[in-house]
């Protein structure tokens, strides 16, 4: 028979030594954030380090000290770059030191969040309650913390689909009925297309509404499209509008889009992954007018709420719509009146996950520490910084903006003459990669009007005004360097 002396555990053999090592790691984590302005925005991973990541699996552990040394040497020098004051890529945020501590404490508690009678469920309920209030949703609405905007969009679209699908579709699936379709602009995020595929609707279910010159949905075309589709035998079920499109930060007219959806009896979903947070500033709240009337809203905490990766949120106006796609009956999960399983509103009925980490803690702690109003002020700060960057680009002889700045995204490119469009695109691609590789800044890229475009999405509580000068100087000086290598002839305003 196995005896206690034979038993193994993963707890440290020497707690004092472990405590010392863990404290060193905590110091390192804090230094990383404190000293971030002096670090490069991004560092390519050298081949010697890359090789270490191809080593085989450790059958015998190397011990805490050696494992932590590998962490320090191989991993910590190579974050994505989101911490940096000049990270303006995609739609990433920095997180905060408070969020970091919360994540560490959540890992310490190791709660399986959402399904049990524990602090994790209470914290999530409180956070979603706060967000309903901040976004103007009714108190009775349902809220759920997700991994991010993609899953929030997926859950909202599942709720919309099931609210409009034939009654027995939960059992029989969607086959047989008329094809269900929804409306979203050509600037809608790829997560909506993914959701359409994952939900069995198919890509053809995304009826693409063109945009105007400001990259906003042509809401005037919505009603006629819905009418025509109905006449063709399709089954329209939702309109999806975006606050803060990924390419240019444009904001759809939510009031009109919502009205058209309601008049046509369709679900109205708003993807506000980062843009919804504009609701927190009195200077930008008007941009999201109509958002609070939506049937569902998706947004992220890890973007413009500056919560450490990962955490997003979906709000759904009616609780029964939220649970419909996820309701199953599992005897082992049925709530009990008391004890650990006493959770009357289990999270596994509001999303695809059963086990879930305690993501809500970092949102809760950061919001308690910083408050909603400080978040609103930083949103406005970032919008003003985007406007300043746009002015600098407009004043430059070599740079040109390709879209209006509706919120916090500046889309632009370096002008070139004497090169074909394809070479000019290649030039801008090379320029961007050099700026990133040299650790100067991290703008990102996209395609606007079929041309390679650089974009700075200013979601950054560390950006200072001089960071914008550093970017513009680098675009101009490295631009000259690449141009001379590619044989372009100048970039004067033409
Ligand atoms: C408009 C929009 N929707 C959805 C998403 C997806 O969010 P996540 O990356 O959190 O899954 C993004 C991400 O940038 C986005 O910008």
Short mmCIF file of C-alpha atoms and ligand atoms in Angstrom, two decimals:
data_model
loop_
_atom_site.label_atom_id
_atom_site.label_comp_id
_atom_site.label_asym_id
_atom_site.label_seq_id
_atom_site.Cartn_x
_atom_site.Cartn_y
_atom_site.Cartn_z
CA UNK A 1 0.00 0.00 0.00
CA UNK A 2 1.23 3.50 -0.79
CA UNK A 3 2.35 5.32 2.36
CA UNK A 4 2.39 9.03 3.13
CA UNK A 5 6.17 9.02 2.86
CA UNK A 6 5.86 7.89 -0.77
CA UNK A 7 3.45 10.64 -1.79
CA UNK A 8 4.53 13.46 -4.06
CA UNK A 9 3.17 17.00 -4.18
CA UNK A 10 3.87 20.01 -6.37
CA UNK A 11 4.32 22.27 -3.37
CA UNK A 12 7.92 23.47 -2.89
CA UNK A 13 10.19 21.29 -0.80
CA UNK A 14 11.70 24.43 0.68
CA UNK A 15 9.08 27.14 1.10
CA UNK A 16 11.61 29.74 2.28
CA UNK A 17 13.72 29.32 -0.83
CA UNK A 18 10.61 29.43 -3.01
CA UNK A 19 9.36 32.55 -1.27
CA UNK A 20 12.68 34.26 -1.96
CA UNK A 21 12.59 33.29 -5.66
CA UNK A 22 8.97 34.35 -5.99
CA UNK A 23 9.71 37.75 -4.44
CA UNK A 24 12.52 38.23 -6.95
CA UNK A 25 10.08 37.48 -9.76
CA UNK A 26 7.60 39.99 -8.41
CA UNK A 27 10.34 42.63 -8.31
CA UNK A 28 11.23 41.77 -11.87
CA UNK A 29 7.60 42.13 -12.97
CA UNK A 30 7.36 45.54 -11.34
CA UNK A 31 10.69 46.70 -12.80
CA UNK A 32 9.51 45.65 -16.24
CA UNK A 33 6.66 48.14 -16.01
CA UNK A 34 8.49 50.85 -14.12
CA UNK A 35 11.38 50.94 -16.61
CA UNK A 36 9.35 50.41 -19.75
CA UNK A 37 10.08 53.79 -21.34
CA UNK A 38 13.79 52.92 -21.52
CA UNK A 39 13.18 49.51 -23.09
CA UNK A 40 12.76 48.92 -26.82
CA UNK A 41 9.11 48.71 -27.85
CA UNK A 42 9.80 45.27 -29.34
CA UNK A 43 12.76 42.93 -29.68
CA UNK A 44 13.03 40.22 -32.34
CA UNK A 45 13.68 36.79 -30.80
CA UNK A 46 17.29 35.78 -31.63
CA UNK A 47 17.83 32.40 -33.24
CA UNK A 48 19.74 31.13 -30.19
CA UNK A 49 16.67 31.79 -28.05
CA UNK A 50 14.36 30.39 -30.73
CA UNK A 51 16.33 27.16 -30.66
CA UNK A 52 15.70 26.79 -26.94
CA UNK A 53 11.95 26.82 -27.63
CA UNK A 54 12.38 23.77 -29.83
CA UNK A 55 13.91 21.67 -27.05
CA UNK A 56 11.94 18.53 -26.19
CA UNK A 57 9.70 18.01 -23.19
CA UNK A 58 11.31 17.85 -19.75
CA UNK A 59 10.68 14.44 -18.23
CA UNK A 60 12.62 15.27 -15.09
CA UNK A 61 12.01 18.78 -13.83
CA UNK A 62 15.04 21.08 -13.70
CA UNK A 63 13.91 22.62 -10.40
CA UNK A 64 12.47 25.99 -9.50
CA UNK A 65 15.70 27.94 -9.64
CA UNK A 66 16.67 26.72 -13.12
CA UNK A 67 13.11 26.98 -14.44
CA UNK A 68 12.84 30.57 -13.22
CA UNK A 69 16.24 31.31 -14.78
CA UNK A 70 14.87 30.10 -18.15
CA UNK A 71 11.82 32.28 -17.69
CA UNK A 72 14.07 35.26 -17.07
CA UNK A 73 16.40 34.53 -19.97
CA UNK A 74 14.07 33.24 -22.66
CA UNK A 75 10.63 34.66 -22.05
CA UNK A 76 10.63 37.93 -20.15
CA UNK A 77 12.77 39.90 -22.67
CA UNK A 78 10.22 39.25 -25.42
CA UNK A 79 6.75 40.56 -24.61
CA UNK A 80 4.48 41.58 -27.51
CA UNK A 81 5.27 45.19 -26.75
CA UNK A 82 1.84 46.24 -25.48
CA UNK A 83 3.36 47.58 -22.23
CA UNK A 84 5.29 50.26 -24.07
CA UNK A 85 4.35 53.91 -24.33
CA UNK A 86 4.73 53.67 -28.12
CA UNK A 87 2.60 50.58 -28.66
CA UNK A 88 -0.20 51.65 -30.99
CA UNK A 89 -0.69 48.42 -32.90
CA UNK A 90 -4.00 46.65 -33.64
CA UNK A 91 -6.13 47.53 -30.61
CA UNK A 92 -3.95 46.50 -27.71
CA UNK A 93 -3.78 47.98 -24.24
CA UNK A 94 -1.05 47.98 -21.58
CA UNK A 95 -2.86 46.52 -18.62
CA UNK A 96 -1.75 48.07 -15.32
CA UNK A 97 0.40 47.13 -12.35
CA UNK A 98 -2.80 46.79 -10.30
CA UNK A 99 -4.23 44.39 -12.87
CA UNK A 100 -1.01 42.41 -12.71
CA UNK A 101 -1.29 41.97 -8.95
CA UNK A 102 -4.95 40.97 -9.32
CA UNK A 103 -4.02 38.33 -11.89
CA UNK A 104 -1.39 36.96 -9.56
CA UNK A 105 -3.91 36.79 -6.72
CA UNK A 106 -6.52 35.20 -9.00
CA UNK A 107 -3.94 32.54 -9.87
CA UNK A 108 -3.25 32.12 -6.16
CA UNK A 109 -6.95 31.55 -5.46
CA UNK A 110 -7.31 29.33 -8.55
CA UNK A 111 -11.08 29.77 -8.51
CA UNK A 112 -13.14 28.09 -11.19
CA UNK A 113 -15.11 31.26 -11.82
CA UNK A 114 -18.78 31.64 -12.49
CA UNK A 115 -20.47 28.41 -11.51
CA UNK A 116 -20.08 28.25 -7.76
CA UNK A 117 -20.97 30.18 -4.64
CA UNK A 118 -17.67 31.95 -4.20
CA UNK A 119 -16.15 35.41 -4.40
CA UNK A 120 -15.39 34.96 -8.11
CA UNK A 121 -19.10 34.80 -8.98
CA UNK A 122 -19.89 37.79 -6.78
CA UNK A 123 -17.05 39.83 -8.26
CA UNK A 124 -18.10 39.03 -11.83
CA UNK A 125 -21.71 39.92 -11.04
CA UNK A 126 -20.60 43.22 -9.54
CA UNK A 127 -18.33 44.09 -12.46
CA UNK A 128 -21.03 43.33 -15.03
CA UNK A 129 -23.50 45.38 -12.97
CA UNK A 130 -21.08 48.34 -13.05
CA UNK A 131 -20.64 47.94 -16.80
CA UNK A 132 -24.38 47.81 -17.46
CA UNK A 133 -24.69 51.10 -15.65
CA UNK A 134 -21.70 52.63 -17.46
CA UNK A 135 -23.06 51.54 -20.87
CA UNK A 136 -26.64 52.59 -20.13
CA UNK A 137 -28.02 49.05 -20.16
CA UNK A 138 -30.96 48.11 -17.89
CA UNK A 139 -30.14 46.62 -14.51
CA UNK A 140 -31.97 43.41 -15.43
CA UNK A 141 -29.80 42.83 -18.50
CA UNK A 142 -27.44 39.88 -18.51
CA UNK A 143 -23.68 40.35 -18.47
CA UNK A 144 -20.83 37.94 -18.88
CA UNK A 145 -17.05 38.20 -18.80
CA UNK A 146 -15.43 36.62 -21.84
CA UNK A 147 -11.91 36.06 -23.10
CA UNK A 148 -12.30 39.06 -25.38
CA UNK A 149 -14.33 40.81 -28.06
CA UNK A 150 -14.33 37.86 -30.47
CA UNK A 151 -16.05 35.58 -27.99
CA UNK A 152 -18.34 38.39 -26.85
CA UNK A 153 -19.42 38.85 -30.49
CA UNK A 154 -19.85 35.10 -30.89
CA UNK A 155 -22.08 34.86 -27.81
CA UNK A 156 -24.16 37.86 -28.89
CA UNK A 157 -24.63 36.48 -32.40
CA UNK A 158 -25.61 33.08 -30.96
CA UNK A 159 -28.23 34.80 -28.81
CA UNK A 160 -29.49 36.78 -31.81
CA UNK A 161 -29.63 33.67 -33.99
CA UNK A 162 -31.52 31.63 -31.43
CA UNK A 163 -33.94 34.44 -30.65
CA UNK A 164 -34.95 34.43 -34.33
CA UNK A 165 -34.43 30.81 -35.38
CA UNK A 166 -37.36 28.38 -35.73
CA UNK A 167 -38.49 27.14 -32.34
CA UNK A 168 -37.08 23.61 -32.48
CA UNK A 169 -33.75 24.65 -34.04
CA UNK A 170 -31.99 24.05 -30.72
CA UNK A 171 -32.79 20.34 -31.22
CA UNK A 172 -32.85 19.96 -35.00
CA UNK A 173 -30.24 22.55 -35.99
CA UNK A 174 -30.83 25.18 -38.64
CA UNK A 175 -31.19 22.97 -41.70
CA UNK A 176 -34.43 23.16 -43.60
CA UNK A 177 -35.44 26.77 -42.87
CA UNK A 178 -34.70 29.78 -45.07
CA UNK A 179 -31.04 30.94 -44.80
CA UNK A 180 -30.59 33.28 -41.84
CA UNK A 181 -28.65 36.45 -42.67
CA UNK A 182 -27.41 39.50 -40.80
CA UNK A 183 -26.14 42.92 -41.86
CA UNK A 184 -22.75 44.39 -41.10
CA UNK A 185 -20.60 46.95 -42.88
CA UNK A 186 -17.61 46.14 -45.07
CA UNK A 187 -15.50 47.47 -42.13
CA UNK A 188 -16.89 44.99 -39.63
CA UNK A 189 -14.33 42.99 -37.65
CA UNK A 190 -13.30 39.52 -38.83
CA UNK A 191 -14.64 38.04 -35.58
CA UNK A 192 -18.16 38.50 -36.99
CA UNK A 193 -17.25 36.40 -40.02
CA UNK A 194 -15.69 33.79 -37.75
CA UNK A 195 -18.84 33.79 -35.63
CA UNK A 196 -21.01 33.29 -38.74
CA UNK A 197 -18.95 30.25 -39.68
CA UNK A 198 -18.82 28.79 -36.16
CA UNK A 199 -22.56 29.23 -35.64
CA UNK A 200 -23.37 27.24 -38.77
CA UNK A 201 -24.73 30.28 -40.59
CA UNK A 202 -21.92 30.39 -43.12
CA UNK A 203 -20.07 33.35 -44.57
CA UNK A 204 -22.88 34.09 -47.01
CA UNK A 205 -24.99 34.95 -43.99
CA UNK A 206 -22.95 38.15 -43.59
CA UNK A 207 -24.73 40.64 -45.84
CA UNK A 208 -22.13 43.32 -46.39
CA UNK A 209 -23.37 46.89 -46.26
CA UNK A 210 -21.09 49.37 -48.08
CA UNK A 211 -19.51 52.28 -46.21
CA UNK A 212 -19.31 55.98 -47.06
CA UNK A 213 -16.15 58.09 -47.44
CA UNK A 214 -15.74 58.19 -43.67
CA UNK A 215 -15.86 54.36 -43.50
CA UNK A 216 -19.26 54.46 -41.75
CA UNK A 217 -21.98 52.02 -42.63
CA UNK A 218 -24.36 53.29 -45.33
CA UNK A 219 -27.35 53.03 -43.01
CA UNK A 220 -29.55 54.43 -45.79
CA UNK A 221 -29.05 51.13 -47.64
CA UNK A 222 -30.01 48.89 -44.71
CA UNK A 223 -33.80 48.92 -44.98
CA UNK A 224 -33.86 48.34 -48.77
CA UNK A 225 -31.34 45.48 -48.42
CA UNK A 226 -33.46 43.82 -45.72
CA UNK A 227 -36.59 44.21 -47.83
CA UNK A 228 -34.93 42.78 -50.93
CA UNK A 229 -33.49 39.85 -49.02
CA UNK A 230 -36.89 39.00 -47.56
CA UNK A 231 -38.36 39.10 -51.07
CA UNK A 232 -35.61 36.66 -52.14
CA UNK A 233 -36.65 34.22 -49.42
CA UNK A 234 -33.81 34.91 -46.98
CA UNK A 235 -34.39 35.25 -43.23
CA UNK A 236 -32.80 38.47 -41.93
CA UNK A 237 -32.28 38.31 -38.18
CA UNK A 238 -29.76 40.95 -37.05
CA UNK A 239 -28.01 44.24 -37.76
CA UNK A 240 -24.46 44.57 -36.45
CA UNK A 241 -23.00 48.06 -36.06
CA UNK A 242 -19.48 48.93 -34.99
CA UNK A 243 -18.22 51.63 -32.65
CA UNK A 244 -14.55 51.97 -33.52
CA UNK A 245 -13.75 49.91 -36.60
CA UNK A 246 -10.37 48.26 -36.52
CA UNK A 247 -9.02 49.84 -39.73
CA UNK A 248 -9.85 53.50 -39.18
CA UNK A 249 -11.76 53.78 -35.89
CA UNK A 250 -14.93 54.90 -37.67
CA UNK A 251 -18.20 54.82 -35.77
CA UNK A 252 -21.44 53.67 -37.37
CA UNK A 253 -24.60 55.72 -36.85
CA UNK A 254 -25.99 53.61 -34.03
CA UNK A 255 -29.20 55.58 -33.68
CA UNK A 256 -30.24 55.04 -37.28
CA UNK A 257 -28.92 51.48 -37.52
CA UNK A 258 -30.79 50.57 -34.33
CA UNK A 259 -33.97 52.18 -35.55
CA UNK A 260 -33.86 50.31 -38.85
CA UNK A 261 -33.24 47.04 -37.00
CA UNK A 262 -36.15 47.63 -34.63
CA UNK A 263 -38.53 48.69 -37.42
CA UNK A 264 -37.65 45.53 -39.32
CA UNK A 265 -38.02 43.35 -36.20
CA UNK A 266 -34.31 42.42 -36.17
CA UNK A 267 -31.81 42.04 -33.35
CA UNK A 268 -29.45 45.01 -32.97
CA UNK A 269 -25.90 44.17 -31.92
CA UNK A 270 -23.10 46.67 -31.34
CA UNK A 271 -19.46 45.61 -31.58
CA UNK A 272 -17.73 48.16 -29.41
CA UNK A 273 -14.55 46.18 -28.76
CA UNK A 274 -12.63 49.34 -27.97
CA UNK A 275 -14.95 52.13 -29.10
CA UNK A 276 -17.71 51.42 -26.57
CA UNK A 277 -15.40 52.75 -23.88
CA UNK A 278 -15.87 56.21 -25.42
CA UNK A 279 -19.06 56.16 -23.30
CA UNK A 280 -16.90 56.88 -20.24
CA UNK A 281 -15.77 60.35 -21.32
CA UNK A 282 -18.19 63.28 -21.47
CA UNK A 283 -16.16 64.49 -24.47
CA UNK A 284 -16.78 61.36 -26.53
CA UNK A 285 -20.01 59.90 -25.14
CA UNK A 286 -22.05 61.54 -27.91
CA UNK A 287 -20.26 59.28 -30.41
CA UNK A 288 -21.94 56.22 -28.94
CA UNK A 289 -25.46 57.67 -28.83
CA UNK A 290 -27.88 54.82 -29.48
CA UNK A 291 -25.55 52.14 -28.09
CA UNK A 292 -27.59 51.72 -24.92
CA UNK A 293 -30.62 50.74 -27.01
CA UNK A 294 -28.86 47.70 -28.47
CA UNK A 295 -30.05 44.15 -27.82
CA UNK A 296 -26.45 43.19 -27.21
CA UNK A 297 -23.11 44.90 -26.82
CA UNK A 298 -19.60 43.45 -26.99
CA UNK A 299 -16.53 45.24 -25.65
CA UNK A 300 -13.14 44.50 -24.21
CA UNK A 301 -11.54 45.22 -20.90
CA UNK A 302 -8.08 44.44 -22.26
CA UNK A 303 -8.24 47.26 -24.80
CA UNK A 304 -9.41 50.73 -23.77
CA UNK A 305 -10.13 49.70 -20.18
CA UNK A 306 -6.43 48.86 -19.76
CA UNK A 307 -7.02 45.55 -18.03
CA UNK A 308 -4.28 42.97 -18.46
CA UNK A 309 -4.93 40.36 -21.15
CA UNK A 310 -7.39 38.79 -21.39
CA UNK A 311 -10.88 39.96 -20.54
CA UNK A 312 -13.88 41.09 -22.55
CA UNK A 313 -17.58 41.43 -21.87
CA UNK A 314 -20.94 40.88 -23.47
CA UNK A 315 -24.15 42.53 -22.30
CA UNK A 316 -27.46 41.09 -23.46
CA UNK A 317 -30.65 43.01 -22.81
CA UNK A 318 -32.87 40.03 -21.93
CA UNK A 319 -31.53 37.25 -19.74
CA UNK A 320 -33.57 34.51 -21.45
CA UNK A 321 -32.03 35.45 -24.82
CA UNK A 322 -28.57 35.10 -23.31
CA UNK A 323 -29.04 31.62 -21.86
CA UNK A 324 -31.03 30.11 -24.78
CA UNK A 325 -28.00 29.01 -26.87
CA UNK A 326 -26.10 27.58 -23.89
CA UNK A 327 -28.76 25.82 -21.85
CA UNK A 328 -28.18 22.11 -21.30
CA UNK A 329 -29.19 19.86 -18.45
CA UNK A 330 -26.27 18.23 -16.68
CA UNK A 331 -27.12 16.65 -13.35
CA UNK A 332 -23.57 17.21 -12.07
CA UNK A 333 -23.92 20.96 -12.62
CA UNK A 334 -27.41 21.50 -11.22
CA UNK A 335 -27.29 24.23 -8.53
CA UNK A 336 -28.03 23.12 -4.94
CA UNK A 337 -29.81 25.33 -2.38
CA UNK A 338 -26.67 25.69 -0.25
CA UNK A 339 -22.98 24.77 -0.32
CA UNK A 340 -20.36 25.28 -3.06
CA UNK A 341 -22.85 24.57 -5.85
CA UNK A 342 -25.35 27.22 -4.75
CA UNK A 343 -25.06 29.48 -7.79
CA UNK A 344 -28.48 30.37 -9.19
CA UNK A 345 -27.13 31.99 -12.38
CA UNK A 346 -24.26 29.75 -13.47
CA UNK A 347 -21.87 31.13 -16.05
CA UNK A 348 -21.81 27.93 -18.08
CA UNK A 349 -25.35 28.82 -19.23
CA UNK A 350 -24.17 32.18 -20.57
CA UNK A 351 -21.25 31.13 -22.73
CA UNK A 352 -19.46 28.17 -24.30
CA UNK A 353 -16.99 27.66 -21.43
CA UNK A 354 -17.56 25.60 -18.35
CA UNK A 355 -14.31 26.14 -16.46
CA UNK A 356 -13.24 29.76 -16.52
CA UNK A 357 -10.44 31.71 -14.87
CA UNK A 358 -11.12 34.51 -12.42
CA UNK A 359 -10.68 37.26 -15.03
CA UNK A 360 -13.19 39.51 -13.30
CA UNK A 361 -10.79 40.13 -10.41
CA UNK A 362 -8.35 42.26 -12.42
CA UNK A 363 -11.23 44.36 -13.77
CA UNK A 364 -12.73 44.76 -10.31
CA UNK A 365 -9.46 45.64 -8.58
CA UNK A 366 -8.30 48.03 -11.31
CA UNK A 367 -11.65 49.81 -11.37
CA UNK A 368 -11.68 50.11 -7.59
CA UNK A 369 -8.15 51.47 -7.67
CA UNK A 370 -8.51 53.88 -10.62
CA UNK A 371 -12.24 54.58 -10.87
CA UNK A 372 -14.36 54.99 -13.99
CA UNK A 373 -13.72 58.71 -14.23
CA UNK A 374 -9.96 58.32 -14.59
CA UNK A 375 -10.62 55.84 -17.39
CA UNK A 376 -12.83 58.40 -19.09
CA UNK A 377 -10.10 61.03 -18.80
CA UNK A 378 -7.53 58.70 -20.38
CA UNK A 379 -9.91 57.91 -23.25
CA UNK A 380 -10.17 61.63 -23.94
CA UNK A 381 -6.38 62.02 -23.58
CA UNK A 382 -5.89 59.31 -26.24
CA UNK A 383 -8.44 60.88 -28.58
CA UNK A 384 -6.62 64.21 -28.31
CA UNK A 385 -3.29 62.47 -28.95
CA UNK A 386 -4.73 60.85 -32.08
CA UNK A 387 -5.89 64.28 -33.27
CA UNK A 388 -2.43 65.69 -32.59
CA UNK A 389 -0.78 62.88 -34.54
CA UNK A 390 -3.18 63.53 -37.42
CA UNK A 391 -2.16 67.21 -37.40
CA UNK A 392 1.51 66.26 -37.50
CA UNK A 393 0.92 63.90 -40.40
CA UNK A 394 -1.07 66.55 -42.25
CA UNK A 395 1.76 69.02 -41.73
CA UNK A 396 4.42 66.61 -42.99
CA UNK A 397 5.67 66.73 -46.56
CA UNK A 398 6.18 63.01 -46.66
CA UNK A 399 3.20 61.51 -44.85
CA UNK A 400 -0.46 61.41 -45.78
CA UNK A 401 -3.57 60.46 -43.88
CA UNK A 402 -6.02 58.14 -45.58
CA UNK A 403 -9.06 58.43 -43.31
CA UNK A 404 -10.71 60.92 -40.96
CA UNK A 405 -9.95 60.51 -37.25
CA UNK A 406 -13.32 59.73 -35.70
CA UNK A 407 -11.94 58.45 -32.41
CA UNK A 408 -8.40 57.27 -31.65
CA UNK A 409 -7.14 55.64 -34.86
CA UNK A 410 -4.92 57.41 -37.37
CA UNK A 411 -4.53 55.61 -40.70
CA UNK A 412 -1.76 56.92 -42.93
CA UNK A 413 1.07 56.11 -45.29
CA UNK A 414 4.35 57.51 -46.46
CA UNK A 415 4.06 59.15 -49.85
CA UNK A 416 6.40 58.08 -52.62
CA UNK A 417 6.70 59.18 -56.18
CA UNK A 418 8.53 57.34 -58.90
CA UNK A 419 7.41 53.92 -57.64
CA UNK A 420 4.52 51.78 -58.83
CA UNK A 421 1.62 51.23 -56.41
CA UNK A 422 2.94 47.75 -55.63
CA UNK A 423 6.43 49.12 -54.90
CA UNK A 424 4.99 51.97 -52.86
CA UNK A 425 3.13 49.37 -50.79
CA UNK A 426 6.34 47.38 -50.43
CA UNK A 427 8.12 50.56 -49.33
CA UNK A 428 5.55 51.23 -46.60
CA UNK A 429 5.69 47.60 -45.46
CA UNK A 430 9.48 47.77 -45.17
CA UNK A 431 9.27 51.10 -43.36
CA UNK A 432 6.85 49.67 -40.78
CA UNK A 433 8.91 46.54 -40.19
CA UNK A 434 12.09 48.55 -39.61
CA UNK A 435 10.36 50.83 -37.09
CA UNK A 436 9.16 47.77 -35.18
CA UNK A 437 12.41 45.81 -35.47
CA UNK A 438 14.42 48.73 -34.18
CA UNK A 439 12.13 48.88 -31.17
CA UNK A 440 11.16 52.49 -31.89
CA UNK A 441 7.39 52.11 -31.89
CA UNK A 442 4.66 49.66 -32.81
CA UNK A 443 2.09 51.00 -35.20
CA UNK A 444 0.41 48.21 -37.20
CA UNK A 445 -0.83 47.71 -40.75
CA UNK A 446 -3.95 47.15 -42.75
CA UNK A 447 -5.31 47.68 -46.24
CA UNK A 448 -7.37 50.80 -46.96
CA UNK A 449 -8.70 51.41 -50.49
CA UNK A 450 -6.62 48.43 -51.66
CA UNK A 451 -3.37 50.01 -50.50
CA UNK A 452 -1.00 49.00 -47.71
CA UNK A 453 -1.68 51.38 -44.84
CA UNK A 454 -0.03 52.09 -41.49
CA UNK A 455 -2.22 52.77 -38.51
CA UNK A 456 -1.72 54.04 -34.99
CA UNK A 457 -4.53 53.07 -32.65
CA UNK A 458 -3.89 55.14 -29.56
CA UNK A 459 -5.01 53.00 -26.66
CA UNK A 460 -2.24 53.81 -24.26
CA UNK A 461 -2.16 55.28 -20.78
CA UNK A 462 1.63 55.67 -21.01
CA UNK A 463 1.89 57.65 -24.25
CA UNK A 464 3.35 61.12 -23.78
CA UNK A 465 3.26 63.84 -26.42
CA UNK A 466 6.97 63.38 -27.24
CA UNK A 467 6.25 59.75 -28.18
CA UNK A 468 4.29 61.06 -31.16
CA UNK A 469 7.32 63.16 -32.26
CA UNK A 470 9.51 60.07 -32.04
CA UNK A 471 7.16 58.19 -34.38
CA UNK A 472 6.91 60.97 -36.95
CA UNK A 473 10.70 61.52 -36.92
CA UNK A 474 11.29 57.79 -37.44
CA UNK A 475 8.77 57.62 -40.30
CA UNK A 476 10.55 60.48 -42.02
CA UNK A 477 14.18 59.45 -41.43
CA UNK A 478 13.76 55.70 -41.97
CA UNK A 479 11.54 56.56 -44.92
CA UNK A 480 14.48 58.39 -46.52
CA UNK A 481 16.73 55.42 -45.86
CA UNK A 482 14.34 52.87 -47.42
CA UNK A 483 13.59 55.16 -50.35
CA UNK A 484 17.24 55.50 -51.22
CA UNK A 485 17.60 51.70 -51.16
CA UNK A 486 14.52 51.18 -53.33
CA UNK A 487 15.35 53.85 -55.86
CA UNK A 488 12.26 55.97 -55.21
CA UNK A 489 12.52 59.63 -56.03
CA UNK A 490 11.41 61.63 -53.06
CA UNK A 491 8.15 61.99 -51.38
CA UNK A 492 7.19 65.57 -51.80
CA UNK A 493 3.61 66.62 -51.44
CA UNK A 494 2.27 66.46 -54.98
C1 LIG B 1 -13.90 46.17 -33.63
C2 LIG B 1 -13.34 44.90 -33.04
N1 LIG B 1 -14.16 43.87 -32.79
C3 LIG B 1 -13.72 42.71 -32.26
C4 LIG B 1 -12.39 42.55 -31.94
C5 LIG B 1 -11.92 41.25 -31.37
O1 LIG B 1 -11.59 41.43 -30.03
P1 LIG B 1 -10.56 40.42 -29.28
O2 LIG B 1 -9.24 40.66 -29.91
O3 LIG B 1 -10.62 40.87 -27.88
O4 LIG B 1 -11.06 39.05 -29.49
C6 LIG B 1 -11.49 43.59 -32.20
C7 LIG B 1 -10.05 43.44 -31.92
O5 LIG B 1 -9.26 44.27 -32.18
C8 LIG B 1 -11.98 44.80 -32.74
O6 LIG B 1 -11.17 45.84 -32.97
#
